[in-house]
Amino acid sequence: MHLLLLNGPNLNLLGTREPEIYGAETLADIEQQVAAKAEQLGAQVVSFQSNAEHELIERIHQASHESIDFIVFNPAAYTHTSVALRDALTAVAIPFSEVHISDPEQREPFRQQSFFSDIAVHVVKGLGTQGYLVATEQAIEFLTSQIR
Ligand code: CA2
């Protein structure tokens, strides 16, 4: 089982700014924890973060040539704006989960809409950075149930 952990714009700043919203862990910490959790459960993870929409789209396209089975994705602000990323995920037809550290529904009105929630296998939000680990477990459980 191969997972892609994909993170969108500004998440490279995790652990350095706004810890009251996004926690104290860095993206490198999270990537390491997700890889360790996945390994325990028999899966491998590759991680990618970009601040550029087109790079995230290219990474999703590339995933379809790499036998990636599942994408754990925090689209960050693109959650609320990007038809292009939604189309990329639909095009490659790789199952994915949408992860948010905060709960966007409890925040400003412009965060209420997601272009991903209706096509995601799972949506994990408001659990802090632990949400990435929950999404990883759910992804592996989903893939395992597909194999059975
Ligand atoms: O809660 C989440 O995970 C979000 O996807 C984070 C996005 C926000 O636009 C979404 O509405 C919800 C923002 C990511 C910004 O990341 C930062 C990390 C550390 C410091 C500053 C920003």
Tab-separated table of C-alpha atoms and ligand atoms in Angstrom:
chain	number	residue	atom	x	y	z
A	1	MET	CA	0.000	0.000	0.000
A	2	HIS	CA	1.340	3.376	-1.054
A	3	LEU	CA	0.035	6.664	0.278
A	4	LEU	CA	0.737	10.208	-0.848
A	5	LEU	CA	0.617	12.822	1.932
A	6	LEU	CA	-0.107	16.082	0.134
A	7	ASN	CA	-0.165	19.515	1.761
A	8	GLY	CA	-1.165	22.818	0.235
A	9	PRO	CA	-0.174	26.450	0.642
A	10	ASN	CA	1.368	27.873	3.810
A	11	LEU	CA	1.440	24.520	5.605
A	12	ASN	CA	5.246	24.698	5.349
A	13	LEU	CA	4.861	27.333	8.127
A	14	LEU	CA	3.405	24.841	10.623
A	15	GLY	CA	5.028	25.106	14.027
A	16	THR	CA	6.361	28.597	13.362
A	17	ARG	CA	3.238	30.815	13.326
A	18	GLU	CA	-0.324	30.787	14.746
A	19	PRO	CA	0.219	27.792	17.074
A	20	GLU	CA	-3.125	28.589	18.755
A	21	ILE	CA	-4.858	27.530	15.516
A	22	TYR	CA	-2.436	25.105	13.872
A	23	GLY	CA	-0.445	23.647	16.791
A	24	ALA	CA	3.256	23.478	17.585
A	25	GLU	CA	4.336	20.634	15.329
A	26	THR	CA	6.251	21.318	12.150
A	27	LEU	CA	5.330	19.799	8.815
A	28	ALA	CA	8.489	17.670	9.024
A	29	ASP	CA	7.267	16.297	12.417
A	30	ILE	CA	3.896	15.443	10.905
A	31	GLU	CA	5.418	13.812	7.824
A	32	GLN	CA	7.633	11.687	10.070
A	33	GLN	CA	4.736	10.651	12.337
A	34	VAL	CA	2.528	9.762	9.383
A	35	ALA	CA	5.317	7.677	7.825
A	36	ALA	CA	5.887	5.844	11.134
A	37	LYS	CA	2.158	5.158	11.637
A	38	ALA	CA	1.801	3.940	8.049
A	39	GLU	CA	4.830	1.677	8.368
A	40	GLN	CA	3.369	0.116	11.555
A	41	LEU	CA	0.229	-0.651	9.563
A	42	GLY	CA	2.058	-2.008	6.518
A	43	ALA	CA	2.020	0.997	4.186
A	44	GLN	CA	4.570	3.385	2.711
A	45	VAL	CA	4.193	7.153	2.408
A	46	VAL	CA	5.670	9.786	0.148
A	47	SER	CA	5.137	13.414	1.157
A	48	PHE	CA	4.865	16.591	-0.865
A	49	GLN	CA	3.972	20.187	0.006
A	50	SER	CA	3.652	23.139	-2.321
A	51	ASN	CA	2.436	26.706	-2.206
A	52	ALA	CA	1.644	26.552	-5.937
A	53	GLU	CA	-1.635	25.170	-7.258
A	54	HIS	CA	-0.081	23.889	-10.490
A	55	GLU	CA	2.604	21.934	-8.583
A	56	LEU	CA	-0.076	20.211	-6.502
A	57	ILE	CA	-1.960	19.368	-9.707
A	58	GLU	CA	1.224	17.979	-11.310
A	59	ARG	CA	1.915	15.901	-8.179
A	60	ILE	CA	-1.571	14.407	-8.324
A	61	HIS	CA	-1.082	13.544	-12.016
A	62	GLN	CA	2.303	11.982	-11.237
A	63	ALA	CA	0.685	9.868	-8.497
A	64	SER	CA	-1.348	8.017	-11.111
A	65	HIS	CA	1.922	6.781	-12.717
A	66	GLU	CA	3.403	5.703	-9.378
A	67	SER	CA	0.856	3.211	-8.102
A	68	ILE	CA	-0.239	5.519	-5.301
A	69	ASP	CA	-3.305	3.878	-3.734
A	70	PHE	CA	-4.589	6.764	-1.604
A	71	ILE	CA	-3.948	10.478	-1.128
A	72	VAL	CA	-4.180	12.119	2.311
A	73	PHE	CA	-4.688	15.747	1.333
A	74	ASN	CA	-4.852	19.033	3.191
A	75	PRO	CA	-5.624	21.460	0.340
A	76	ALA	CA	-5.366	24.399	2.808
A	77	ALA	CA	-6.830	27.601	1.285
A	78	TYR	CA	-7.348	25.837	-2.076
A	79	THR	CA	-10.090	23.883	-0.279
A	80	HIS	CA	-12.311	26.881	-0.762
A	81	THR	CA	-11.248	27.964	-4.264
A	82	SER	CA	-9.848	25.219	-6.466
A	83	VAL	CA	-11.999	23.556	-9.078
A	84	ALA	CA	-8.700	22.692	-10.811
A	85	LEU	CA	-7.476	20.522	-7.916
A	86	ARG	CA	-10.869	18.886	-7.621
A	87	ASP	CA	-10.758	18.089	-11.346
A	88	ALA	CA	-7.242	16.618	-10.992
A	89	LEU	CA	-8.401	14.258	-8.235
A	90	THR	CA	-11.457	13.233	-10.226
A	91	ALA	CA	-9.321	12.683	-13.336
A	92	VAL	CA	-6.812	10.336	-11.681
A	93	ALA	CA	-9.575	8.577	-9.703
A	94	ILE	CA	-7.295	7.896	-6.726
A	95	PRO	CA	-9.312	7.739	-3.486
A	96	PHE	CA	-8.419	10.538	-1.101
A	97	SER	CA	-9.210	12.041	2.256
A	98	GLU	CA	-9.557	15.733	3.000
A	99	VAL	CA	-7.757	16.745	6.197
A	100	HIS	CA	-7.961	20.027	8.086
A	101	ILE	CA	-6.128	20.833	11.286
A	102	SER	CA	-8.775	23.363	12.322
A	103	ASP	CA	-12.501	23.026	11.668
A	104	PRO	CA	-13.155	25.413	8.770
A	105	GLU	CA	-16.906	25.278	9.454
A	106	GLN	CA	-16.328	26.928	12.832
A	107	ARG	CA	-14.354	29.776	11.254
A	108	GLU	CA	-15.019	32.627	8.782
A	109	PRO	CA	-17.889	32.333	6.267
A	110	PHE	CA	-15.446	32.129	3.326
A	111	ARG	CA	-14.159	28.820	4.732
A	112	GLN	CA	-17.608	27.198	4.734
A	113	GLN	CA	-17.396	25.863	1.188
A	114	SER	CA	-15.163	22.939	0.254
A	115	PHE	CA	-14.598	21.809	-3.331
A	116	PHE	CA	-13.482	18.392	-2.021
A	117	SER	CA	-15.773	17.123	0.742
A	118	ASP	CA	-18.438	15.639	-1.528
A	119	ILE	CA	-15.897	13.490	-3.444
A	120	ALA	CA	-13.560	12.562	-0.550
A	121	VAL	CA	-13.681	9.084	1.002
A	122	HIS	CA	-13.151	10.646	4.439
A	123	VAL	CA	-13.135	14.189	5.798
A	124	VAL	CA	-11.115	14.738	9.001
A	125	LYS	CA	-11.250	18.202	10.549
A	126	GLY	CA	-10.811	19.961	13.850
A	127	LEU	CA	-8.567	17.310	15.429
A	128	GLY	CA	-5.377	19.361	15.260
A	129	THR	CA	-2.347	17.762	13.661
A	130	GLN	CA	-3.497	14.392	15.118
A	131	GLY	CA	-6.024	14.449	12.292
A	132	TYR	CA	-3.295	13.426	9.858
A	133	LEU	CA	-2.712	10.237	11.854
A	134	VAL	CA	-6.438	9.519	12.040
A	135	ALA	CA	-6.692	10.016	8.259
A	136	THR	CA	-3.715	7.693	7.715
A	137	GLU	CA	-5.354	4.951	9.792
A	138	GLN	CA	-8.655	5.422	7.972
A	139	ALA	CA	-6.915	5.312	4.569
A	140	ILE	CA	-5.175	2.025	5.380
A	141	GLU	CA	-8.389	0.567	6.810
A	142	PHE	CA	-10.186	1.597	3.584
A	143	LEU	CA	-7.488	0.018	1.380
A	144	THR	CA	-7.424	-3.141	3.477
A	145	SER	CA	-11.198	-3.507	3.211
A	146	GLN	CA	-10.945	-3.087	-0.597
A	147	ILE	CA	-8.414	-5.952	-0.824
A	148	ARG	CA	-10.475	-8.361	1.290
B	1	CA2	O1	-7.332	23.829	9.112
B	1	CA2	C1	-6.703	23.562	8.093
B	1	CA2	O2	-5.927	22.608	8.002
B	1	CA2	C2	-6.819	24.482	6.863
B	1	CA2	O3	-6.763	23.657	5.704
B	1	CA2	C3	-5.610	25.412	6.932
B	1	CA2	C4	-5.610	26.473	5.846
B	1	CA2	C5	-6.946	27.214	5.792
B	1	CA2	O4	-6.954	28.107	4.686
B	1	CA2	C6	-8.125	26.252	5.687
B	1	CA2	O5	-9.310	27.017	5.721
B	1	CA2	C7	-8.125	25.265	6.834
B	1	CA2	C8	-4.495	27.494	6.081
B	1	CA2	C9	-3.130	26.896	6.176
B	1	CA2	C10	-2.199	27.930	6.720
B	1	CA2	O6	-1.149	27.261	7.379
B	1	CA2	C11	-0.425	27.956	8.311
B	1	CA2	C12	0.344	27.197	9.148
B	1	CA2	C13	1.071	27.813	10.134
B	1	CA2	C14	1.038	29.173	10.257
B	1	CA2	C15	0.274	29.933	9.402
B	1	CA2	C16	-0.473	29.328	8.422
